[in-house]
CSV table of C-alpha atoms in Angstrom, one decimal:
chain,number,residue,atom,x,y,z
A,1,UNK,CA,-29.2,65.8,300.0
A,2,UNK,CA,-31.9,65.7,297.5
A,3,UNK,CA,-34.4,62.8,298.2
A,4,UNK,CA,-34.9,60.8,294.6
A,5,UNK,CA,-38.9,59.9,294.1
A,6,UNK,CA,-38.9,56.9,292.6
A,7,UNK,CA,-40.3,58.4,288.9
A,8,UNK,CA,-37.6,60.7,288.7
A,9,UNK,CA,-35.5,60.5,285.5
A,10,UNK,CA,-37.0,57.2,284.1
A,11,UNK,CA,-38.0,59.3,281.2
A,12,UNK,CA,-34.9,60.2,278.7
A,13,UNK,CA,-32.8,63.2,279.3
A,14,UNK,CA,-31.2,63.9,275.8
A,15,UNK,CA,-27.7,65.8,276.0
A,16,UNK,CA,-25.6,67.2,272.9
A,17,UNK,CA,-21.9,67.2,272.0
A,18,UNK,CA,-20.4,68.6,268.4
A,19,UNK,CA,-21.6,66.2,266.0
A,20,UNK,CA,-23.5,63.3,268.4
A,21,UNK,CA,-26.0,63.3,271.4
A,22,UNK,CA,-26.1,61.4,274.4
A,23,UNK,CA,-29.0,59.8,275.6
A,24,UNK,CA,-29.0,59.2,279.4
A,25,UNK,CA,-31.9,57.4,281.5
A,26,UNK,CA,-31.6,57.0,285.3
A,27,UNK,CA,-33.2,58.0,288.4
A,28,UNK,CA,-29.7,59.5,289.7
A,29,UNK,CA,-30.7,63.5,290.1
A,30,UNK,CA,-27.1,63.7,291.1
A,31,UNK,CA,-26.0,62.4,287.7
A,32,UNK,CA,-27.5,65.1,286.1
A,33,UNK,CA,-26.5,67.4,287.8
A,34,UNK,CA,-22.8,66.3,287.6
A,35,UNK,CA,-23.6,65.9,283.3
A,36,UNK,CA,-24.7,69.7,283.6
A,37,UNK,CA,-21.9,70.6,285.9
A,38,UNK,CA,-18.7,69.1,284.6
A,39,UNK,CA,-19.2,67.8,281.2
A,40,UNK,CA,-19.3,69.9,277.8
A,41,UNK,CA,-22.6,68.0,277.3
A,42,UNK,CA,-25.4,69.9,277.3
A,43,UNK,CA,-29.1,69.6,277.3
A,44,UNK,CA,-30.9,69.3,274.0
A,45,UNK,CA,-34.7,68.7,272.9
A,46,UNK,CA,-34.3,65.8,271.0
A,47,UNK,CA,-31.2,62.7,270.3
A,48,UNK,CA,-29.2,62.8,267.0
A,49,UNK,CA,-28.9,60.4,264.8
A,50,UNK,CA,-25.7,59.5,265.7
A,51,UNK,CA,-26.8,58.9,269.6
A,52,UNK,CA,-25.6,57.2,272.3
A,53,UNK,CA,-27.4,55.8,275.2
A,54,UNK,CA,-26.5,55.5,278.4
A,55,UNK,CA,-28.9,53.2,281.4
A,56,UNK,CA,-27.8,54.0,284.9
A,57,UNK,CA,-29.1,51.8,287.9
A,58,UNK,CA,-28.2,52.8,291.5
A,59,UNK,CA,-28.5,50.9,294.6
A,60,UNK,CA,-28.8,47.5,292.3
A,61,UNK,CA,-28.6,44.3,292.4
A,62,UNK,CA,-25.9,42.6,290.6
A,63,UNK,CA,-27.2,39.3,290.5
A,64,UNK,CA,-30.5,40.8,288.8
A,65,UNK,CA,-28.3,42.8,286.4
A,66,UNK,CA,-26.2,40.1,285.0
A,67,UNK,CA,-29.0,37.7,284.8
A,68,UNK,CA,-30.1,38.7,281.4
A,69,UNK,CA,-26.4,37.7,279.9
A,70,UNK,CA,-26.7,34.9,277.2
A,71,UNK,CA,-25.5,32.4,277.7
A,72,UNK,CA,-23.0,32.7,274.6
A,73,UNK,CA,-21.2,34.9,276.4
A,74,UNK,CA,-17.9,34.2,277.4
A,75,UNK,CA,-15.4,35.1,280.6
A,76,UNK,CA,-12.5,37.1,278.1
A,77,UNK,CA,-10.5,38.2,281.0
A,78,UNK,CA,-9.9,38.5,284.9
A,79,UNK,CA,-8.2,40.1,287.4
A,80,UNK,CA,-8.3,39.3,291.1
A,81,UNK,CA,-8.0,41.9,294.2
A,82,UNK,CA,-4.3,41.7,295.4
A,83,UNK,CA,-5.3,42.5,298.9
A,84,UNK,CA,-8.2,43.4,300.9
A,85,UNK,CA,-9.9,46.7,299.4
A,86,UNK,CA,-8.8,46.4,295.8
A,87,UNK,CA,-11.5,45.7,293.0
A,88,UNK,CA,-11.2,42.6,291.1
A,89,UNK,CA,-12.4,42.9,287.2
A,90,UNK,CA,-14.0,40.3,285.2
A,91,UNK,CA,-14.6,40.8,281.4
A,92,UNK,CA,-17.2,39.0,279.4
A,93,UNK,CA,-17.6,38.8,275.9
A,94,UNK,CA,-20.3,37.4,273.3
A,95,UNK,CA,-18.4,38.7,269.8
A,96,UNK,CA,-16.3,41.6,269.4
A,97,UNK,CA,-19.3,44.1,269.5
A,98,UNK,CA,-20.6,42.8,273.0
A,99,UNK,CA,-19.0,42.7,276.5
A,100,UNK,CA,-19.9,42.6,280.6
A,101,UNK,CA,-17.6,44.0,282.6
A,102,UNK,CA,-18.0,42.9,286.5
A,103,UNK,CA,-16.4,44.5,289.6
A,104,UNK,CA,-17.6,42.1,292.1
A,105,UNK,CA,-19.3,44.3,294.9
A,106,UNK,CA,-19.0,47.3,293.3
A,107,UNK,CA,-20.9,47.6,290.1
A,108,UNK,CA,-21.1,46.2,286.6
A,109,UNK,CA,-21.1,47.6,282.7
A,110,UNK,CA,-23.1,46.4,279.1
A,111,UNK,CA,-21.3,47.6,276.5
A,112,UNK,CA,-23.5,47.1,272.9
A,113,UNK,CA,-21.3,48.8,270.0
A,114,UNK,CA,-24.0,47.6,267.4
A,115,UNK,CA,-27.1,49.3,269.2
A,116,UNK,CA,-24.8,52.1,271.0
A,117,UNK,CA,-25.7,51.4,274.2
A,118,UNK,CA,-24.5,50.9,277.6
A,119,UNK,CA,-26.0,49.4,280.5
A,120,UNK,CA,-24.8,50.8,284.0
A,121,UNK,CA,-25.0,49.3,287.4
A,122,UNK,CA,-23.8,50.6,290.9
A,123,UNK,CA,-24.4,48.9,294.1
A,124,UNK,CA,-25.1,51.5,296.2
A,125,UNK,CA,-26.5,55.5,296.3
A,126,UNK,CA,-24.6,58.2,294.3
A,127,UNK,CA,-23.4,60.9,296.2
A,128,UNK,CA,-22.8,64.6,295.1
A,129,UNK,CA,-20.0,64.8,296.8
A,130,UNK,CA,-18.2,61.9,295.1
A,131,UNK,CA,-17.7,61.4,291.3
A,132,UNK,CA,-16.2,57.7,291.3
A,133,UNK,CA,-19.3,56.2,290.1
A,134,UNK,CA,-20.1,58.7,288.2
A,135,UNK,CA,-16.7,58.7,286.2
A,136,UNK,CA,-16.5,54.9,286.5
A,137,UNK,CA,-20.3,54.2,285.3
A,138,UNK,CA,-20.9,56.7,282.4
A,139,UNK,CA,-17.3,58.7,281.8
A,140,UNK,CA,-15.5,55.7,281.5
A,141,UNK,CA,-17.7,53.6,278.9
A,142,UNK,CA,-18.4,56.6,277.1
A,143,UNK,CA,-15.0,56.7,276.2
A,144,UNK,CA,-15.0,53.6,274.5
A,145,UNK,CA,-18.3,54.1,272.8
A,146,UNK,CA,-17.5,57.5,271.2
A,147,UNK,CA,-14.7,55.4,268.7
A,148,UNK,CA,-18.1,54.9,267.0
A,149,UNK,CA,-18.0,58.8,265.9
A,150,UNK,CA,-14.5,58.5,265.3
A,151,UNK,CA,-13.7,60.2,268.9
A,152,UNK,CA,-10.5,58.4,270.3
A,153,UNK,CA,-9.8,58.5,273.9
A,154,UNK,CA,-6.3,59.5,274.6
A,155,UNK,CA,-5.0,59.9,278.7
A,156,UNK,CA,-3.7,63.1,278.2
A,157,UNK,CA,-4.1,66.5,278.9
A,158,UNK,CA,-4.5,69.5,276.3
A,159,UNK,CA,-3.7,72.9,276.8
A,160,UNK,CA,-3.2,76.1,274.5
A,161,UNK,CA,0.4,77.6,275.2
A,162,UNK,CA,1.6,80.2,272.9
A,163,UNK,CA,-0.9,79.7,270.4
A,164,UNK,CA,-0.3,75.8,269.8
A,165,UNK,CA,-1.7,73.0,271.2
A,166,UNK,CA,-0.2,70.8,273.5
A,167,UNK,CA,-0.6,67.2,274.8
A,168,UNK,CA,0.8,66.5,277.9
A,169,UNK,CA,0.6,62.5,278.6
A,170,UNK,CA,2.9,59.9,280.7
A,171,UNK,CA,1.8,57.2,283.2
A,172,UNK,CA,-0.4,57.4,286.0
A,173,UNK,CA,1.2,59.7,288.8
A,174,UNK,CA,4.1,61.3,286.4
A,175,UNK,CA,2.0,64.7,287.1
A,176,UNK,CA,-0.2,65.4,284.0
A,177,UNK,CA,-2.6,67.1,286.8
A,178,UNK,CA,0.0,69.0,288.3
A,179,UNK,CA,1.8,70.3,285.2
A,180,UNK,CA,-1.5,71.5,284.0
A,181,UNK,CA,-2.5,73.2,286.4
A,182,UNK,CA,1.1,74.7,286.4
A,183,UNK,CA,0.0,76.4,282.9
A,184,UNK,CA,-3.1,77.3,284.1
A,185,UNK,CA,-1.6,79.5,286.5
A,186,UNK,CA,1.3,80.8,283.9
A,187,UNK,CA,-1.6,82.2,281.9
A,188,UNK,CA,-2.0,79.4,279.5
A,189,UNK,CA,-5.7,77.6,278.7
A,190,UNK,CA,-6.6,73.8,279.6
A,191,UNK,CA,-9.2,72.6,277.5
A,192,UNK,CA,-9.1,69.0,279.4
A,193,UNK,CA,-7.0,67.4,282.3
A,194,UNK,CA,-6.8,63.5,281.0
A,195,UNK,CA,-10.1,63.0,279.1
A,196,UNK,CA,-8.8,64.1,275.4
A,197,UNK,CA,-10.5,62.7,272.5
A,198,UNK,CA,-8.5,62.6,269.4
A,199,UNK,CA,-10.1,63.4,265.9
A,200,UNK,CA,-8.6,63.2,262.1
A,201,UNK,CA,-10.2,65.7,260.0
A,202,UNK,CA,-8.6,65.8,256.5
A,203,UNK,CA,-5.0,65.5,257.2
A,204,UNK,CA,-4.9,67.1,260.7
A,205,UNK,CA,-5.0,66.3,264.4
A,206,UNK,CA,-7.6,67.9,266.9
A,207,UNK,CA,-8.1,67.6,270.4
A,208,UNK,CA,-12.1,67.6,271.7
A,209,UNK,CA,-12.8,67.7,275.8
A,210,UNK,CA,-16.1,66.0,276.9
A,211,UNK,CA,-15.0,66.6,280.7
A,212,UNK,CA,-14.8,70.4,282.5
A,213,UNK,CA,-12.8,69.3,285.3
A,214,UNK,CA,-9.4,68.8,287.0
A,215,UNK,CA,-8.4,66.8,289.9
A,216,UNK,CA,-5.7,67.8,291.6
A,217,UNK,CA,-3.8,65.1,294.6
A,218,UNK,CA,-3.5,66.7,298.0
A,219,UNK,CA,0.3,66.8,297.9
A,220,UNK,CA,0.2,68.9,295.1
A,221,UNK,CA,-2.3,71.1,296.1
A,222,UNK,CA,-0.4,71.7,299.3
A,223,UNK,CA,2.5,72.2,297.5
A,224,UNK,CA,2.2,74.0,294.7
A,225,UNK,CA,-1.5,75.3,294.7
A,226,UNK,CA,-2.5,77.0,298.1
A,227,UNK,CA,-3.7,79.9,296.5
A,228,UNK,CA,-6.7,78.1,294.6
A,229,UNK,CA,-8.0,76.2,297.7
A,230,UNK,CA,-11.4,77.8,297.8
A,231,UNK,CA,-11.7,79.5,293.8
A,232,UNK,CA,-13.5,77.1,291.4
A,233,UNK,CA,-13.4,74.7,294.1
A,234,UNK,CA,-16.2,71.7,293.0
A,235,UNK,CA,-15.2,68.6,295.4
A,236,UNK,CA,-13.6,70.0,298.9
A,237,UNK,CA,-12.4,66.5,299.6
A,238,UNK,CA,-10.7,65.4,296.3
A,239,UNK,CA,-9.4,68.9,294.8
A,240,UNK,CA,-11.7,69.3,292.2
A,241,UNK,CA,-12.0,72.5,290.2
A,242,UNK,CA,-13.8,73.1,286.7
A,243,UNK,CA,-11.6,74.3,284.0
A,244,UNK,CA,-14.0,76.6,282.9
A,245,UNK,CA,-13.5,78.3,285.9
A,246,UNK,CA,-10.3,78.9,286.7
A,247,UNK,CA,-9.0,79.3,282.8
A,248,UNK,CA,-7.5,82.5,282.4
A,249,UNK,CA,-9.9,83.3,279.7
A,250,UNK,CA,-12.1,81.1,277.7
A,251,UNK,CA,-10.7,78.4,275.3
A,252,UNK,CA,-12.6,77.2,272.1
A,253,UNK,CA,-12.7,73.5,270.9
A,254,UNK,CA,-11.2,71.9,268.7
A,255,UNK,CA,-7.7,72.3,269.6
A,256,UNK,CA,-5.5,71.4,266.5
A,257,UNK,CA,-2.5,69.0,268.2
A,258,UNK,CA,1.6,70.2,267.4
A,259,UNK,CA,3.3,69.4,270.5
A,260,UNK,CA,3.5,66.0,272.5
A,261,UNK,CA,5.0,66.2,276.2
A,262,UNK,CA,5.7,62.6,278.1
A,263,UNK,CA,6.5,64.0,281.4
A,264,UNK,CA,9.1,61.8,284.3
A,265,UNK,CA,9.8,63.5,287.2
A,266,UNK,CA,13.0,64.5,287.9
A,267,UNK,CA,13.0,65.4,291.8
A,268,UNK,CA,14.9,68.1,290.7
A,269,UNK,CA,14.9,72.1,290.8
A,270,UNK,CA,14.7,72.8,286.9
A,271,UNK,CA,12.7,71.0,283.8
A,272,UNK,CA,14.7,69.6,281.4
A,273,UNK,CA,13.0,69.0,278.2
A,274,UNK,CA,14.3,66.9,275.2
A,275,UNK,CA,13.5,66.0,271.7
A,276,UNK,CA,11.8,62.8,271.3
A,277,UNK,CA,11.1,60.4,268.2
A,278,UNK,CA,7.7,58.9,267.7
A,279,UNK,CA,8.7,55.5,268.4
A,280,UNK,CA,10.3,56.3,271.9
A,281,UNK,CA,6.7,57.6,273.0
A,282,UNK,CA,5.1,54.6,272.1
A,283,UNK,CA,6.0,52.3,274.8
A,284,UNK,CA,4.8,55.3,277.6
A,285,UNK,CA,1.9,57.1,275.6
A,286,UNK,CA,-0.7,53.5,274.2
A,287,UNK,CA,-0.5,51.3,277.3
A,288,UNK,CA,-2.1,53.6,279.1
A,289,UNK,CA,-4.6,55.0,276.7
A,290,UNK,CA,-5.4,51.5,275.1
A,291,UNK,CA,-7.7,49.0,276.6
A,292,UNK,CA,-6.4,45.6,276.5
A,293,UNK,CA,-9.8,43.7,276.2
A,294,UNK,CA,-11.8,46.1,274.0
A,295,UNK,CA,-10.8,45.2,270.2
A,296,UNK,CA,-13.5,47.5,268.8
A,297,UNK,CA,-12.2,50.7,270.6
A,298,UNK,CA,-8.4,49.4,270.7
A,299,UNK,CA,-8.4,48.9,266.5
A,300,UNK,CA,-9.2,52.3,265.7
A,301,UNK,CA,-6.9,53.8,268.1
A,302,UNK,CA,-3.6,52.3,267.4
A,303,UNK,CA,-4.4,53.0,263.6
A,304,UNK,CA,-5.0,56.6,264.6
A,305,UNK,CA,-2.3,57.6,267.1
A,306,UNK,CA,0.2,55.3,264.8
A,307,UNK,CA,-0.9,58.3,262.4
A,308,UNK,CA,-1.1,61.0,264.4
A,309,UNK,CA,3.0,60.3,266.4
A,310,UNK,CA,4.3,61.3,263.2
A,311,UNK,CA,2.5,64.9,262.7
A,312,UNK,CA,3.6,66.1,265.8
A,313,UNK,CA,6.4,66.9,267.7
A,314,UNK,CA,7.2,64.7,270.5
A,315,UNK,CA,9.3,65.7,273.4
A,316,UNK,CA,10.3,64.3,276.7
A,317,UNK,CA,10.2,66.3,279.8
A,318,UNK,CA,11.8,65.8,283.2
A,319,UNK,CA,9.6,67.5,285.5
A,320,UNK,CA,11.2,69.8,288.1
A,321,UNK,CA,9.9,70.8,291.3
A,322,UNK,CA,9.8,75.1,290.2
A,323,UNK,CA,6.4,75.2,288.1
A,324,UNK,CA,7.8,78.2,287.2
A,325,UNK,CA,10.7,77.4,285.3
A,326,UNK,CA,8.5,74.4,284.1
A,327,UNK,CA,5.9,77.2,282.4
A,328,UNK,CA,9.1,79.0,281.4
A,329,UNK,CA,10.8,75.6,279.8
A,330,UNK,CA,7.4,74.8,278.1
A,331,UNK,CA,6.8,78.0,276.5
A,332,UNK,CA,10.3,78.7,275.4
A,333,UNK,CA,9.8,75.0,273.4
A,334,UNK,CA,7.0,76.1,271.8
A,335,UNK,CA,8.3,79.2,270.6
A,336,UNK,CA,11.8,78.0,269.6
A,337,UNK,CA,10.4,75.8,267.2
A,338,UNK,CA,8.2,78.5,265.5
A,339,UNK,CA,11.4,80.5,265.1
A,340,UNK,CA,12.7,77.7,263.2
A,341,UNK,CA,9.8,77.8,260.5
């Protein structure tokens, strides 16, 4: 591995995305490299005006981090580890525009919506074989901080299938990863895996991806996916591939949104798939794409996807076990309903 000097990186590397940059300062070569590698961000000369920035300390020192918090600041919210191994959470908040977020061993986050910045802190070394800091330290604040540009984080993945695009969403483990990848290889285009960001222009829906990868769990890989074990392969260990790579052919962003899938598995042989109204996707599609503790991030996006449920179509699938009759189900859903216009 790459030995980091320590004056690496403490000058600003600026990256671009559509309409806003991203400013990101660390001494973390393997951070860049994974920006480069797996993100839609891309390096530019100089910031925006509508920037963000992003500070990322490894190997720190929590104590030292949190030091600088006023004390105005208030604990909003905690969680405690259930067992031995879990990460406990505490949030902090000093108005509505300022919070510290604490995992206790592990790292801690500075969210500033006013100056658009974030402050990032992980107690030990990033390595380049393992994205969790990385997706826990930059992915996962940026999503909240891009609500500034009107960019709503939505867990869901977003394909092209027959010329419309699709969300595919449902709690954690329903398959979202699997079903996607299930597209993938029936010849359809994934633009993201669970990182879509939602956008109103005029009186339509578009989906943007700031991520260019897909992680697929071992069981499914073993399952269903044996054939990709080496092609676009980016993380041996964790079934990572890039989307870019294993796309059938290139995909342009944005996608404009028609169809919402909430996928249940059915531990059955076929896909059944079922008409749905907007308010029966509610209780399955915000929990988990809503943060209960950020009201800057969680005001825009219930006003949005309130907006957005009644534009599209909103089915509910129960995923079989034969991806191909799932492709099969999927595409035929698509297409029934353009023979209906």
């Amino acid at each position: 591995m790459h030995k980091q000097s320590e004056t690496e990186f403490i000058q600003p590397v600026y990256y671009s995305f559509s309409d806003f940059s991203l400013t990101l300062v660390t001494r973390s070569n393997d951070c860049h490299a994974m920006m480069r590698r797996l993100t839609h961000f891309r390096p530019t000369d100089h910031p925006s005006e509508q920037n963000i920035t992003i500070c990322f300390q490894e190997k720190a020192n929590l104590d030292v981090f949190f030091a600088p918090m006023p004390s105005s600041v208030k604990l909003l919210y905690e969680i405690k580890p259930d067992r031995a191994g879990d990460r406990g959470i505490q949030v902090y908040q000093q108005d509505v525009q300022v919070r510290w977020i604490r995992f206790p061993g592990f790292g801690g986050i500075a969210v500033n919506y006013v100056s658009r910045t974030i402050a990032s802190s992980f107690v030990s070394e990033v390595r380049p074989d393992d994205l969790v800091p990385f997706i826990f330290f930059i992915i996962q604040p940026l999503t909240r901080m891009v609500s500034c540009f009107a960019y709503h984080f939505l867990h869901a993945a977003t394909l092209s299938v027959c010329g419309h695009g699709i969300l595919i969403t449902g709690l954690s483990g329903r398959g979202k990863s699997t079903a996607t990848m299930a597209l993938v290889d029936g010849g359809h285009v994934a633009l993201t895996d669970e990182y879509t960001f939602i956008k109103k222009e005029k009186d339509e829906f578009f989906a943007y991806s700031m991520m260019d990868w897909i992680k697929i769990s071992p069981v499914a890989q073993n399952r269903f996916f044996r054939h990709r074990q080496s092609r676009g392969l980016f993380c041996d260990a964790d079934h990572v591939y890039r989307l870019s790579q294993i796309n059938p052919h290139p995909i342009k962003q944005p996608v404009k949104i028609s169809h919402l899938f909430i996928l249940s598995q059915s531990g059955q042989h076929d896909t059944r798939i079922q008409s749905a109204v907007s308010l029966d996707v509610i209780p399955e599609l915000l929990p988990v794409s809503i943060s209960i503790f950020d009201q800057v991030q969680q005001k825009g996006q219930f006003e949005l996807f309130t907006d957005f449920l009644n534009t599209v179509r909103c089915y509910r699938v129960s995923f079989g076990t034969d991806m191909d009759r799932f492709v099969s189900a999927v595409e035929q859903t698509v297409q029934k309903e353009d023979n209906k216009i």
